[in-house]
Each structure stands twice: as C-alpha cells, then as structure tokens.
CSV table of C-alpha atoms in Angstrom, one decimal:
chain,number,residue,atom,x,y,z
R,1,UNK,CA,55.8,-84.8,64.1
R,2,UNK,CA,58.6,-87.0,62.0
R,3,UNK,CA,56.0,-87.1,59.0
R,4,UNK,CA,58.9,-89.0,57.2
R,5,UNK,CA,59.4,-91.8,60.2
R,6,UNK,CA,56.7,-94.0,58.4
R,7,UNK,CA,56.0,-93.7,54.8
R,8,UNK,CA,52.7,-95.9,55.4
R,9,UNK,CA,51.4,-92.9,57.9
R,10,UNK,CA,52.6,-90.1,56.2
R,11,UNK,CA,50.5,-91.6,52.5
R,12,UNK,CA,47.7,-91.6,54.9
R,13,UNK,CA,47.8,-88.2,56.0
R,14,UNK,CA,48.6,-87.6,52.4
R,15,UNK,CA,45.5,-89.3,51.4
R,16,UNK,CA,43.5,-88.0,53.9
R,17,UNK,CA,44.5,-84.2,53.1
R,18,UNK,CA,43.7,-85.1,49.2
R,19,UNK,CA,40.2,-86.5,50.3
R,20,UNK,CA,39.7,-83.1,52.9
R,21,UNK,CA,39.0,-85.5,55.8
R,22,UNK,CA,42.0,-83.8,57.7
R,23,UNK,CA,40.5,-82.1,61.0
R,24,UNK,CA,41.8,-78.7,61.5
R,25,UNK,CA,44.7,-79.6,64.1
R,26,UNK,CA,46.5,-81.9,61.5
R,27,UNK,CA,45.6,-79.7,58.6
R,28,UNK,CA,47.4,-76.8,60.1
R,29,UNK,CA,50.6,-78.8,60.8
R,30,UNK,CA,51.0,-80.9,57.6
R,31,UNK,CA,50.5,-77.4,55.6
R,32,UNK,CA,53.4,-76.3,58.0
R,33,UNK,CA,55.6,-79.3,56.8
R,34,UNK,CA,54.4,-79.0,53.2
R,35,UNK,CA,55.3,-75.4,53.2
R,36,UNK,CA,59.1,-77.1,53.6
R,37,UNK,CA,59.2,-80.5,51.6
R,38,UNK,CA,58.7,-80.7,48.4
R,39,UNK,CA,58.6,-84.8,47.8
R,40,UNK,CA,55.3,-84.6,50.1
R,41,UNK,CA,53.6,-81.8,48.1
R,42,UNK,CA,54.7,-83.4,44.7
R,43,UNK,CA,52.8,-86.6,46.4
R,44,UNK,CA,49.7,-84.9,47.7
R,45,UNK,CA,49.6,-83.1,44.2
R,46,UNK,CA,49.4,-87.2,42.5
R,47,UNK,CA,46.9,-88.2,45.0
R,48,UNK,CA,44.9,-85.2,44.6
R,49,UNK,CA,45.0,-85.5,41.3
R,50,UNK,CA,43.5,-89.2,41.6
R,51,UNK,CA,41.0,-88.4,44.0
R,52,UNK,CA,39.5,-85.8,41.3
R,53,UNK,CA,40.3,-88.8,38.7
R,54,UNK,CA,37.7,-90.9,40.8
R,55,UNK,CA,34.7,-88.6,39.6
R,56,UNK,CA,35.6,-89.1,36.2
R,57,UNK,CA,34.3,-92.5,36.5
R,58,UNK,CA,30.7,-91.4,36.9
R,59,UNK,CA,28.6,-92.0,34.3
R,60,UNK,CA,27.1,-89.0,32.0
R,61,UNK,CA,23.1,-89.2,32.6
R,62,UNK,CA,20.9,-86.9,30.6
R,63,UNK,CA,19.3,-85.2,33.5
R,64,UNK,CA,15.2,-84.1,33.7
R,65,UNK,CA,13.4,-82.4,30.4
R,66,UNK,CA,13.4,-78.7,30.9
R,67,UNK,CA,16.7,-78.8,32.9
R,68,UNK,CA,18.7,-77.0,30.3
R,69,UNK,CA,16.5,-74.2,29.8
R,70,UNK,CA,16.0,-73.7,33.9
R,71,UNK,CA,19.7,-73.1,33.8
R,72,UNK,CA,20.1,-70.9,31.1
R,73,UNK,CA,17.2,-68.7,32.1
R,74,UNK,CA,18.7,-68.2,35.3
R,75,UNK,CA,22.7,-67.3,33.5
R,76,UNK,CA,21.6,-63.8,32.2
R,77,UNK,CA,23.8,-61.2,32.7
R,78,UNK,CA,23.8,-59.6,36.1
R,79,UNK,CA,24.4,-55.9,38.0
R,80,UNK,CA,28.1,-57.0,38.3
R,81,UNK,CA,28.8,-58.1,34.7
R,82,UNK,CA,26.5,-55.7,33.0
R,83,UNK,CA,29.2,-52.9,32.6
R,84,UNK,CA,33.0,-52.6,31.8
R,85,UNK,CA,34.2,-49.6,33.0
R,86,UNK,CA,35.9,-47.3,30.9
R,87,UNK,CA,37.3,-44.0,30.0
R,88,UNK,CA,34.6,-41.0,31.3
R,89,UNK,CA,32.6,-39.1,29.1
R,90,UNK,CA,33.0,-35.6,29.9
R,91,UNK,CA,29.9,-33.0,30.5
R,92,UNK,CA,31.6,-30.7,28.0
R,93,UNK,CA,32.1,-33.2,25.1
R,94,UNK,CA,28.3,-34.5,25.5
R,95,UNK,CA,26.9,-30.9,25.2
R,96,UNK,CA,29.1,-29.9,22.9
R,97,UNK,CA,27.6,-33.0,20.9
R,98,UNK,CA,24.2,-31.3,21.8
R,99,UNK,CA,25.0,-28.0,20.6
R,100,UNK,CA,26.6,-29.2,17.3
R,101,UNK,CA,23.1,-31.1,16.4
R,102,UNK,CA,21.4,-27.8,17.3
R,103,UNK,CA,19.5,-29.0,19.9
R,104,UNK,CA,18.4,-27.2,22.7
R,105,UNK,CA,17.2,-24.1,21.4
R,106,UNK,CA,20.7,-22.2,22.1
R,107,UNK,CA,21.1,-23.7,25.6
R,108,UNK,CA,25.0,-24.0,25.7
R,109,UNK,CA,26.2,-22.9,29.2
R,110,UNK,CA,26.7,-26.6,31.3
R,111,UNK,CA,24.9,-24.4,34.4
R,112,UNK,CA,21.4,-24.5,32.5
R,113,UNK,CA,21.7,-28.8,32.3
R,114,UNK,CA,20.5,-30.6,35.5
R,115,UNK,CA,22.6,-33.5,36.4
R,116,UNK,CA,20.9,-37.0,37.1
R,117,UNK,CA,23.4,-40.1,37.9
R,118,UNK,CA,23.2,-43.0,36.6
R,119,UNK,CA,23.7,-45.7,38.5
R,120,UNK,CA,22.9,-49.6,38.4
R,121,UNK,CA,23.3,-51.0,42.3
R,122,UNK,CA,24.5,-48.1,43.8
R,123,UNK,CA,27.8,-47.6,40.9
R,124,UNK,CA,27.7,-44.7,38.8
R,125,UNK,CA,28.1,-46.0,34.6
R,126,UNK,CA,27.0,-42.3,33.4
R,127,UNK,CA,24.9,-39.3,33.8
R,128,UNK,CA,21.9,-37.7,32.3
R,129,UNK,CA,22.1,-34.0,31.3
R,130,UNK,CA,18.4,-32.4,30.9
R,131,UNK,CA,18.7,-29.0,29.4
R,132,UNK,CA,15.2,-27.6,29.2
R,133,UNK,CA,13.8,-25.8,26.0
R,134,UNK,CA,11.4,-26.2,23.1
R,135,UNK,CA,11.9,-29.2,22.7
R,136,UNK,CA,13.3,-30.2,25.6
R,137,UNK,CA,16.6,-32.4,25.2
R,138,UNK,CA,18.9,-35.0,27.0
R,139,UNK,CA,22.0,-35.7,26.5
R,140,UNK,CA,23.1,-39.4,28.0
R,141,UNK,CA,27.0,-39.9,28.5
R,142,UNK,CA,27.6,-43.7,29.7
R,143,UNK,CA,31.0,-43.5,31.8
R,144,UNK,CA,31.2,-47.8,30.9
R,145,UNK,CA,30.3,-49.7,28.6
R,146,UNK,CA,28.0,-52.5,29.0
R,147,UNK,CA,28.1,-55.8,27.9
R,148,UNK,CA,25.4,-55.2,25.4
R,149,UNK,CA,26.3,-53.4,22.6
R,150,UNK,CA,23.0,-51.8,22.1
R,151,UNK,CA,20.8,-50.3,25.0
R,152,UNK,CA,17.2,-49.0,24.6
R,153,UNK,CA,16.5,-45.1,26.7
R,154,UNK,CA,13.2,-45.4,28.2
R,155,UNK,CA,11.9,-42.2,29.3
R,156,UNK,CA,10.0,-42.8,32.5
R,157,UNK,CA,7.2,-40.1,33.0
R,158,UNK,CA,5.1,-38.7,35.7
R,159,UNK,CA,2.1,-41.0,34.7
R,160,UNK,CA,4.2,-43.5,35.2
R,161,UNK,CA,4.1,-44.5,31.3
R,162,UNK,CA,7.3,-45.7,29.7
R,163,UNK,CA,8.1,-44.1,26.4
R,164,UNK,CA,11.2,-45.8,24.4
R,165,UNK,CA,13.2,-43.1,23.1
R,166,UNK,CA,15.3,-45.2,21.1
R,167,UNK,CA,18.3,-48.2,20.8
R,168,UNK,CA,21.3,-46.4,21.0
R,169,UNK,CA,24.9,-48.5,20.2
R,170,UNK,CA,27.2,-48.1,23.0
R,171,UNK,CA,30.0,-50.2,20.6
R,172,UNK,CA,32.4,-47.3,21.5
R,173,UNK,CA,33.3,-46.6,25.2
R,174,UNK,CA,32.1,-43.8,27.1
R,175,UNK,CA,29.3,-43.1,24.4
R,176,UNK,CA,27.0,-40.3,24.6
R,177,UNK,CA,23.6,-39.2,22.5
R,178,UNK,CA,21.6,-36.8,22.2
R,179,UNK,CA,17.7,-37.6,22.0
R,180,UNK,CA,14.9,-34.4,21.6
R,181,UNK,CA,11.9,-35.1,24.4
R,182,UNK,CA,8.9,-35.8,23.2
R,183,UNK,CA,7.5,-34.4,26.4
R,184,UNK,CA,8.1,-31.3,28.5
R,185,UNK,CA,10.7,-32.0,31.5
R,186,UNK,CA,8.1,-31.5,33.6
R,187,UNK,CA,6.6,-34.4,32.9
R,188,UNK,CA,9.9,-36.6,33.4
R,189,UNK,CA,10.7,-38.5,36.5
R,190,UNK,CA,13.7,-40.8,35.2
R,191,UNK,CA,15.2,-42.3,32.4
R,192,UNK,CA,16.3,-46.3,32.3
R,193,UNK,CA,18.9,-47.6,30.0
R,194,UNK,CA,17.3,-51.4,29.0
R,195,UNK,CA,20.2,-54.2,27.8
R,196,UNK,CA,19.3,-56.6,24.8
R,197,UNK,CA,18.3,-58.9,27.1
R,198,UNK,CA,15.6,-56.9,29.0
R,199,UNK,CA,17.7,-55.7,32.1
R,200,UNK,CA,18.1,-52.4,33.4
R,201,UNK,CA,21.4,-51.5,33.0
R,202,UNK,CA,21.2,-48.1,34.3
R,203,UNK,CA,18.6,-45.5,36.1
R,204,UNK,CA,18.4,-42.4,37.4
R,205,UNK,CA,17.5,-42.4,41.3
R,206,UNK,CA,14.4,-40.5,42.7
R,207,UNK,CA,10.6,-39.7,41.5
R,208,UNK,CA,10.7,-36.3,41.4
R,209,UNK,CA,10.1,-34.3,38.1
R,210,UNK,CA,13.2,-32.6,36.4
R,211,UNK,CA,12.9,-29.3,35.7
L,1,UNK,CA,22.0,-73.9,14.3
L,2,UNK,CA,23.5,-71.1,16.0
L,3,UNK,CA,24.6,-72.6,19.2
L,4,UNK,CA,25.9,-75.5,17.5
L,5,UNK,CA,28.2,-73.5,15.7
L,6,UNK,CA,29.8,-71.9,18.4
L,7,UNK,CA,30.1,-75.3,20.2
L,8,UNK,CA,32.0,-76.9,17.3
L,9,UNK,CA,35.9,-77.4,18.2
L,10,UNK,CA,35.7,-74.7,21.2
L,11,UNK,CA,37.9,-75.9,23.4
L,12,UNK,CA,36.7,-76.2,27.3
L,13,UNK,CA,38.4,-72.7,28.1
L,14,UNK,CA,37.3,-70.6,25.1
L,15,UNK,CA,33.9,-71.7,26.4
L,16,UNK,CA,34.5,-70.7,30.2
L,17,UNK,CA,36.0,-67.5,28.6
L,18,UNK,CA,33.2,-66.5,26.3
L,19,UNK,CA,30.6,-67.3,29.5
L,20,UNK,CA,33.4,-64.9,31.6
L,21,UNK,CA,32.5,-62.6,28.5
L,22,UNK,CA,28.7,-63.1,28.8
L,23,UNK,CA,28.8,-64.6,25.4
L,24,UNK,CA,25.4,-66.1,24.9
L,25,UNK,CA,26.3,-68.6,22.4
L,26,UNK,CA,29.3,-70.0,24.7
L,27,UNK,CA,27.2,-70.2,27.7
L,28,UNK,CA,24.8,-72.5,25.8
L,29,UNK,CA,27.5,-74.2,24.6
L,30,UNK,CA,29.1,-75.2,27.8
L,31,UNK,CA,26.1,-76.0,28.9
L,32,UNK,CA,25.2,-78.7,26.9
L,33,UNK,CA,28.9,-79.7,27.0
L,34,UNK,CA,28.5,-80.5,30.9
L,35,UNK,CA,25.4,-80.9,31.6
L,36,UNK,CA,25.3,-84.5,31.8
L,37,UNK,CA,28.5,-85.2,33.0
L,38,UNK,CA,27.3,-83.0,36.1
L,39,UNK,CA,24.0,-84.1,36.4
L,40,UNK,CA,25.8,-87.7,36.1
L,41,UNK,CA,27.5,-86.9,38.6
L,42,UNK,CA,25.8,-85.5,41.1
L,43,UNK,CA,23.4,-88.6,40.6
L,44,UNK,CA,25.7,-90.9,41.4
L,45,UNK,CA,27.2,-89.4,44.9
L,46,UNK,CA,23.2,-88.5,46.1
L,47,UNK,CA,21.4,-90.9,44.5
L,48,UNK,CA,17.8,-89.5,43.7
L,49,UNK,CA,17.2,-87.6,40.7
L,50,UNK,CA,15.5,-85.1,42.4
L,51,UNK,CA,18.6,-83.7,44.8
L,52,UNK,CA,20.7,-84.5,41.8
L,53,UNK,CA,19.0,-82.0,39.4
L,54,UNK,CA,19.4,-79.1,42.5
L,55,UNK,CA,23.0,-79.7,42.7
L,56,UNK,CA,23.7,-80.0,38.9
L,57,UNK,CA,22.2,-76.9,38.8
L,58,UNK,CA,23.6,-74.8,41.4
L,59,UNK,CA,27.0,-76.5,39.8
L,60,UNK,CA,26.4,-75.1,36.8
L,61,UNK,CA,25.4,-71.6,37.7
L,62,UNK,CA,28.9,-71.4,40.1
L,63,UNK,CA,31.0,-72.5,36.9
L,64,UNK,CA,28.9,-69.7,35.5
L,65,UNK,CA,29.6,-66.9,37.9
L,66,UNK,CA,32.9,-67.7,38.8
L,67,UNK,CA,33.7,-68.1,35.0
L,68,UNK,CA,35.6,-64.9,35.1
L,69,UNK,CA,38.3,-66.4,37.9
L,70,UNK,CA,38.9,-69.6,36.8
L,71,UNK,CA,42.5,-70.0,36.5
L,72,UNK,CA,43.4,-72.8,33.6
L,73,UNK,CA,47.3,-72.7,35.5
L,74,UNK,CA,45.2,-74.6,38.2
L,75,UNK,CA,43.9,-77.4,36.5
L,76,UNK,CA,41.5,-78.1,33.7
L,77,UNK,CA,37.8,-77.0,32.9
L,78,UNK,CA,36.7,-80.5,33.9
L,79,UNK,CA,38.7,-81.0,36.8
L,80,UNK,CA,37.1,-77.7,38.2
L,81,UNK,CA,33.3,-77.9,36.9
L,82,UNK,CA,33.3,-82.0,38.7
L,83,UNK,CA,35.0,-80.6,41.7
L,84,UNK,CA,32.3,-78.1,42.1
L,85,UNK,CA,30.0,-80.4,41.6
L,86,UNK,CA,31.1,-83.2,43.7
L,87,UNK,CA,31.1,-81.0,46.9
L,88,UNK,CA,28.1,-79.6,46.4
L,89,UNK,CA,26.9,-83.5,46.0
L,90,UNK,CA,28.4,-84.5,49.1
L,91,UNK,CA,27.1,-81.6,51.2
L,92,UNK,CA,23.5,-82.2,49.9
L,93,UNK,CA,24.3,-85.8,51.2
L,94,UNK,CA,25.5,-84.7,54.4
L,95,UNK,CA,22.6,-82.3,55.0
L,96,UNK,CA,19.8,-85.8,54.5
L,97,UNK,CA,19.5,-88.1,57.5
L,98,UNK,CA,19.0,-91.5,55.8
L,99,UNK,CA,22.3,-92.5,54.4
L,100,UNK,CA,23.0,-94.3,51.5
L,101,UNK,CA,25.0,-97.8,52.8
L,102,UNK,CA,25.3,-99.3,49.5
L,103,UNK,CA,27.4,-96.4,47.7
L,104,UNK,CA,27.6,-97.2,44.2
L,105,UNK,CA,26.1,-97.1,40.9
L,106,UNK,CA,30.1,-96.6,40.2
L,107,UNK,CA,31.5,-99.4,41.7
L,108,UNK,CA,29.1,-101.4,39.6
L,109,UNK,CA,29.3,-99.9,36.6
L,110,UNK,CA,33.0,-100.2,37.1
L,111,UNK,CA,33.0,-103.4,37.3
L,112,UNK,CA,31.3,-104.7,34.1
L,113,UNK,CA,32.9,-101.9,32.4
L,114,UNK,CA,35.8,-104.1,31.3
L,115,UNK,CA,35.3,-105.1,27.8
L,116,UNK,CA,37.7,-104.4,24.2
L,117,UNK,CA,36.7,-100.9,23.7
L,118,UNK,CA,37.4,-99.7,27.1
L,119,UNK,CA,40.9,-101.3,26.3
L,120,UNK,CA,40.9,-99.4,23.1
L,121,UNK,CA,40.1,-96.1,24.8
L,122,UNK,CA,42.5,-96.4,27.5
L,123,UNK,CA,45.1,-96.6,25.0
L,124,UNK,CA,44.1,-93.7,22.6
L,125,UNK,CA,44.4,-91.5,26.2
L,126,UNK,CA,40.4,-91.2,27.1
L,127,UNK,CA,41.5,-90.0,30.5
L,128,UNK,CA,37.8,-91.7,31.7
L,129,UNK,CA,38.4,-95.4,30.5
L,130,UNK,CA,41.9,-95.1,32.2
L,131,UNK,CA,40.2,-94.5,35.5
L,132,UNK,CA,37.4,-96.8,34.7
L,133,UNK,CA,39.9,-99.4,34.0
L,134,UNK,CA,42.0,-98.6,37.3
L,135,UNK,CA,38.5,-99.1,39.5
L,136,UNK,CA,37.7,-102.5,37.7
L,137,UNK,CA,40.8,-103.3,38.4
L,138,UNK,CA,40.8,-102.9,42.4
L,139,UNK,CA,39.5,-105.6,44.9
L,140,UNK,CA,36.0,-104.9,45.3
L,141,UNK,CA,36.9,-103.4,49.3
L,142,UNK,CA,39.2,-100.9,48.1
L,143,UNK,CA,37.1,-100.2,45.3
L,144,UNK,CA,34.2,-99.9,47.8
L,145,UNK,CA,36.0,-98.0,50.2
L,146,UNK,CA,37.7,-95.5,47.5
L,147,UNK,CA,34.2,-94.5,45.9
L,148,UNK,CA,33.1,-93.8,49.7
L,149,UNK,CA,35.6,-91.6,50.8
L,150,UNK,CA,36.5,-89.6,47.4
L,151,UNK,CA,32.5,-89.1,46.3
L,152,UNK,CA,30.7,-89.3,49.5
L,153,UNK,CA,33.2,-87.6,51.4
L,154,UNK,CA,33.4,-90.4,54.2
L,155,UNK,CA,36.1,-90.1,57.1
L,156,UNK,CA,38.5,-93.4,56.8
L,157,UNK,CA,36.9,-93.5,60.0
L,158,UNK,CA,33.0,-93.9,58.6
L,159,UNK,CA,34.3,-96.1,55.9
L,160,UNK,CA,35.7,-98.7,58.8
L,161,UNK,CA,32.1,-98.2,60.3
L,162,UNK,CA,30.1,-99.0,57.2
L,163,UNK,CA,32.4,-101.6,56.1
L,164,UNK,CA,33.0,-103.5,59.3
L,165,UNK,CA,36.2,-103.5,59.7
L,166,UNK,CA,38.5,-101.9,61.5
L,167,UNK,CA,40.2,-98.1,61.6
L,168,UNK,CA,43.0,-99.4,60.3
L,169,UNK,CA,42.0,-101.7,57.6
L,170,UNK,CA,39.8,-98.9,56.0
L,171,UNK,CA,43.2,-96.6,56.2
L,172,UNK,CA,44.8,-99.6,54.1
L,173,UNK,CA,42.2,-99.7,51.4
L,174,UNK,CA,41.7,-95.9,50.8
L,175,UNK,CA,45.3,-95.7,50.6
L,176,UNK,CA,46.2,-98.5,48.6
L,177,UNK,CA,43.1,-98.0,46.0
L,178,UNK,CA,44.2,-94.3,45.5
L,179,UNK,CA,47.8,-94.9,44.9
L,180,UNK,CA,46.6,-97.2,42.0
L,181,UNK,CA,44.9,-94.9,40.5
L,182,UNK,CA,47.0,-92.4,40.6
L,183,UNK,CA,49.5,-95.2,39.2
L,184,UNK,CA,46.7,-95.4,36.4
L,185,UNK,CA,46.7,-92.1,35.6
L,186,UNK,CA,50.4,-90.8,35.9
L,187,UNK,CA,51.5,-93.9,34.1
L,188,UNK,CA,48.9,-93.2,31.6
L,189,UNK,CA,49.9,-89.7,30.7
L,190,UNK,CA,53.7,-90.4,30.6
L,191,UNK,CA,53.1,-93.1,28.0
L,192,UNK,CA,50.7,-90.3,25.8
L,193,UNK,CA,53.0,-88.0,26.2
C-alpha cells in the first residue's frame, strides 16, 4: 500500500495506530512502512502524544476513605525486591569470625559445621553454619543484602516456638554474625531471617533437627 | 510529618526511583501525588466509583512493581502512570455488558471549563489547561467522538455506531479533533520553550 497516495487516509491509519484500534493485518504493515519513513513516525509520535494529552483532561477526584491505606498495605516489599545480590561470604571468613570471638568451644575445622541454605523462593541469599558444642553456635553469612538494613534471626525450634536471637545490621554486603544458642542443636529445626517490615527474607528448608 | 517531607520538591522520577528502591517514604509520597488523578481518571472512562477504585488500584500497584523499569527516555511519570491507568479503565469497560452511550463527565466539564484562569494557566505552560482549552474548543461531535475513542477505546467504527453517522464521518472527527490537540499541545510547548 501507497500509504503516502492520500494524506487524509494515511492521518487515519495514523490516528488509528495512536488510539490502538489497528487490527493485526494493518498493524503489521504500517510498522513495516514505519520501520522506513520517518515523516510518518515523527507524526504517529504527535498524535500519540495527543491521544495520551486527552487523559490529562480528566478531572483529579479524591477517591473512597481507606483507599490510600488499601494501597500501601498491599506495596510492601516482596520475594523479588527483598535482596540485592552481592559479593559471597565465604565459609572460611564466617568461622574464622566464630573462632576469633571464641565461640564454639575450639570447633575450628569447617568439616564439624553443618551447612543449611538459605533461601527465600527457591534463591539462595546465604547459609547457616551450626557447629555444635557447649554452647552451641551459628554462624549466619548472607550472600545479598536485603533491602532492609536490619534483619531479626529467629531460631525456629522443635516445639515449634520461635525464639528471636537478635536484629543483626546487614548495612555492609555479604554480612555474617555469630550468635551463641540458647538451646542444644538438637532442639533446632530452622532459622528465619525477619525484614523490618515483618517478612521473611530468608529460611532454611526442612523440619528436621540439626545435629 | 515524615512523609510530607520526603514529598516536598521530589520530582515525579526521584519518587518512581525511591519506590524502585523500596523507599517507604517515596512510595507514600507518590502515592498521594497520583492518587487522585488516577482514581479521576479511571472514574471518568468507567463511570461507577466502585470499578473505578479496582482499577486505580491495580494502576497504582503496576506503577509500583514496574517502578524499577520505567524508562524516563520514554516519556514522563505522568504520561506512564495515566497510560496504565487508562487501559486498565477501558478493559474493565470492555469486560461489563451495559455500555455507557453518553461518554463524558469530560466533555462536560470541558466545556464550562473556559473561564480567565484557565487562560492564565494555559499560558504559564499547565500542560492540563492547554488540553482542557483544546477540547472546549472542538465542535461538540469531534469532541464527543475524541473522548470515545482515546478513553473508552472505541473503534472509529463504534464511534460511527453510537453517534449515528456514518464510517466515514466518525473517521473525520477522530482525526480532525486529534490533530487539534496535538496542535494545542506542540504549539504550546514551542512557545514555553
């Protein structure tokens, strides 16, 4: 097609394009001839830019009572914005950490600490190192860093009780702490890493007890 | 107040930034800063207050998660939070049976609109009263027939059904309504410039 034959048909496919009433057939071959004129894409840009003008004229109306706050509520951070991934915290630097604050009652070889991912929906942002002893102690090395600066270790136990074992600041990436147990491992099923805002950002998988 | 702080002389993109950043404060912020020119919106292409708060707030939260890919080389914040919002008004609208005939809160208000301070605003550059001022300005058809097929979403065809007249005719008005404003505006922004 001679878009160019009739100006009064071409501003009309023009227009139609800018208002998305093309159907698919004339879509496809105006983007063909827009890929190669430029006077027709400078004009769909003005009348695109119009047709976005037009909502400009509606009025601003204060909308129900509780709207606002049914918004936000729903705008808190989620599993994909929770962490920023960083630089990873090595097994060796966080038990190193652990031996330097004498925890651990002389556990220092990385074969004695069991392992436990941490994950939030299925991606890794750290690990859990339990090295048993008297006291017990874990070492928790975040491999991101999340969005909120400070997070609060819960230690999950068999009972199914919740114990807080702290708010840890994360304003450095790929943090690590150490925390003494309070209980024997034996009694530990997970640990959950809780944002500012009440969200799990982090949990170790599984129900079993660590050694 | 707190929030009120954050939301004095942010600009529209240090606000879709901090939300991109999960800033609380900005996300508040831009918030308030929209909120009624979405739910305004969205009232005016569905017409009950009801549909109109679903798809302010479904608006809203999209602005929200796609904060982190919104691309200010594309347009402005406004241009992309009412775009949002205006097809998620029209495809509420398609989704009801009963059809509104009589579009237009806009067209009405458009049209009474004309007084010395929208004058006045048009020429201290209030990109609104310049479009405002372009709509008053149209014959009440192509006025009619612009609000139809740029916030409803109506085929040129549809507009020639709900109008009366014919294929043609409704092609004529869209056209011709759209080129004036776009005159309006263009015009508009060479003079500021």
């Amino acid at each position: 097609m001679n878009y160019h034959a009739d100006d009064t048909v071409r501003l009309d496919l023009l227009a139609a394009e800018a208002l998305g009433t093309l159907d698919g057939r004339e879509r496809a071959a105006l983007g063909a001839h827009l890929g190669e004129c430029e006077a027709c894409r400078r004009d769909l840009a003005g009348l695109a830019e119009a047709v976005d003008a037009v909502s400009l004229a509606a009025p601003s109306v204060e909308p129900p009572v509780g709207f606002e706050s049914r918004v936000l509520r729903q705008m808190s951070p989620r599993v994909s914005r929770a962490w920023r991934p960083v630089a990873i915290a090595s097994l060796a630097a966080a038990l190193a950490l652990a031996i330097v604050l004498g925890l651990g009652g002389g556990a220092s070889a990385p074969a004695s600490a069991a392992e436990h991912p941490l994950t939030l929906a299925g991606a890794s942002v750290g690990t859990v190192y339990a090295v048993s002893g008297s006291p017990s102690v874990m070492v928790v090395a975040t491999s991101a860093r999340p969005t909120s600066a400070w997070v609060d270790c819960v230690l999950v136990k068999r009972s199914g009780a919740r114990t807080s074992l702290g708010w840890f600041s994360l304003a450095r990436a790929g943090s690590s702490w150490s925390v003494r147990l309070p209980v024997p491992l034996a009694d530990v099923t997970g640990v959950r890493l809780v944002d500012a805002w009440g969200h799990v950002v982090g949990s170790t998988a599984g129900t079993a007890v660590w050694r | 107040m707190a929030h009120d702080r954050a939301d004095q002389g942010a600009s529209d993109e240090a606000l879709v930034a901090g939300m991109a950043a999960a800033d609380r404060d900005a996300t508040v912020a831009f918030v308030r800063r929209y909120q009624r020119r979405v739910f305004g919106l969205a009232l005016t292409v569905v017409g009950d207050a009801a549909t109109a708060e679903d798809v302010a707030q479904e608006a809203l939260l999209r602005t929200w998660r796609h904060s982190a890919v919104y691309d200010a080389r594309r347009g402005t914040v406004e241009r992309w939070v009412l775009t949002i919002t205006k097809r998620l008004a029209i495809d509420a609208l398609r989704k009801r049976r009963d059809v509104p005939v009589d579009p237009l809160f806009v067209v009405e208000r458009a049209a009474v609109e004309t007084d010395a301070s929208l004058t006045e605003r048009v020429e201290s550059g209030d990109r609104r009263a310049m479009v405002v001022a372009a709509l008053a300005a149209l014959p009440v058809e192509q006025r009619r027939a612009l609000v139809l097929a740029s916030l409803h979403g109506r085929t040129a065809r549809e507009v020639g059904e709900i109008e009366g007249v014919p294929l043609g005719t409704a092609k004529t008005r869209i056209r011709s309504a759209l080129i004036k404003v776009r005159d309006a505006v263009h015009v508009s922004e060479e003079e500021t410039a």
